[in-house]
Amino acid sequence: MAKTGKAALGFIFVTVLVDVIGFGIIIPVMPSLIKELIHGDISAASSYGGWLMFSYAVMQFICAPILGNLSDKYGRRPVLLFSLLGFGIDYIFLALAPNIGWLFVGRIIAGITGASFTTASAYIADISEPDKRAQNFGMIGAAFGLGFIIGPLIGGLLGQFGPRVPFMAAAILTLLNWLYGYFVLPESLAKENRRPFDWKRANPLGSLIQLKKYPAVAGLIISLTLVYIGAHAVQSTWSFYNIGKFNWDEKMVGYSLAFVGFMIALVQGGLIRLVIPKIGQEKSLYIGLLLYSIGMVLFAFATQGWMMFAFCTIYCLGGIAGPAIQGIISSHVPANEQGELQGALTSLMSATSIVGPLLMTNLFSYFTRPTAPVYFPGAPFLMGAVLFLVSTILSYRSLKADLARQALSRQN
């Protein structure tokens, strides 16, 4: 790869890393800022938190395909810079917010402009030789994992100086990244490789509709949907739950999230390469889903804060399930449709990010409010466990039905 290509690849790595660090910085302090703005308790704050995540996810679901198509017409550089600027403005809105409405405006702006990961992936595809492409895509995963360890740590430490300080830090980081990109980042998409903008191809529902083409794996796709939704019990309520139940401060939340990030990186970066080839995709799927379920139940009934770290190890080991189920689904699809399938699965993940946070944060809010029939902050984790168990049953039935179909076809 040419020196300019290496420099651009380095910038893309830094862009994704800074993006994830910026996102991770604000997670430990978001509950405190919401509580301050609504003058309410952690129960009410969690409900607002769910709606804020919903606002971001809806706008991103609608706008990410549009920005992706715009990058095919105008190039990656302007779209990437637009995304970074949008995140910077979002963090400023959050840092200066005088009321809860400003948080919604900031999150909507971030959702509209939040296509940096998609555009970064397209940029890497543009500048990579075919034999180096997979290796270079791995850099995005590495940046994501590293950012999710560093971000919450910084956020937790800065949160000691006030709930708005981490937002200012995230804004400064992101805008410096934007400034660097403005002066340094070259365009990666040659003019002869650009295409006209097409609204049909920018339809966010289009990729989801494509999943209908794969009836043989319909049960597995439903299972994957339940996994994505169930995971939001942790992703959306972790801070609220531990602040409300164990009286953690921002620093402790940051430490715990950094530990979660480290465990996920360990499993995704190393363990799956050993376990899945050794025991196979099907066993990995069942074991992973059961570990997820056990981890969720343990979270729900934890009685001491240190238990969340111990139980997190069990939960994160369940991470072998995701790659296993995606691998099984992928094996049922022709080679020339793999790109379309992965695009559809990405759209599916985006769609569940609309449903999951609302479901889980409102469950937490309902079972922690003063009028709750029973005080049970672990309700979202129990719901996650149920979804994972149902996913296990659906996966088992789907795979057994597939084996029966294959046996029948061999007889005929």
PDB file of C-alpha atoms in Angstrom, residues 271-281 284 320-321 323-324:
ATOM      1  CA  LEU A 271     -11.639 -17.154  22.223  1.00  0.00           C
ATOM      2  CA  ILE A 272     -13.956 -17.556  19.223  1.00  0.00           C
ATOM      3  CA  ARG A 273     -10.952 -18.443  17.023  1.00  0.00           C
ATOM      4  CA  LEU A 274     -10.225 -21.388  19.330  1.00  0.00           C
ATOM      5  CA  VAL A 275     -13.681 -22.539  20.466  1.00  0.00           C
ATOM      6  CA  ILE A 276     -15.758 -22.459  17.259  1.00  0.00           C
ATOM      7  CA  PRO A 277     -13.307 -24.529  15.117  1.00  0.00           C
ATOM      8  CA  LYS A 278     -12.897 -27.023  17.997  1.00  0.00           C
ATOM      9  CA  ILE A 279     -16.550 -27.711  18.948  1.00  0.00           C
ATOM     10  CA  GLY A 280     -18.358 -26.472  15.821  1.00  0.00           C
ATOM     11  CA  GLN A 281     -20.818 -23.666  15.153  1.00  0.00           C
ATOM     12  CA  SER A 284     -20.970 -22.925  20.136  1.00  0.00           C
ATOM     13  CA  ILE A 320     -19.292 -17.048  21.081  1.00  0.00           C
ATOM     14  CA  ALA A 321     -22.996 -17.312  20.118  1.00  0.00           C
ATOM     15  CA  PRO A 323     -20.379 -15.277  15.363  1.00  0.00           C
ATOM     16  CA  ALA A 324     -21.663 -18.883  15.455  1.00  0.00           C
TER      17      ALA A 324
END
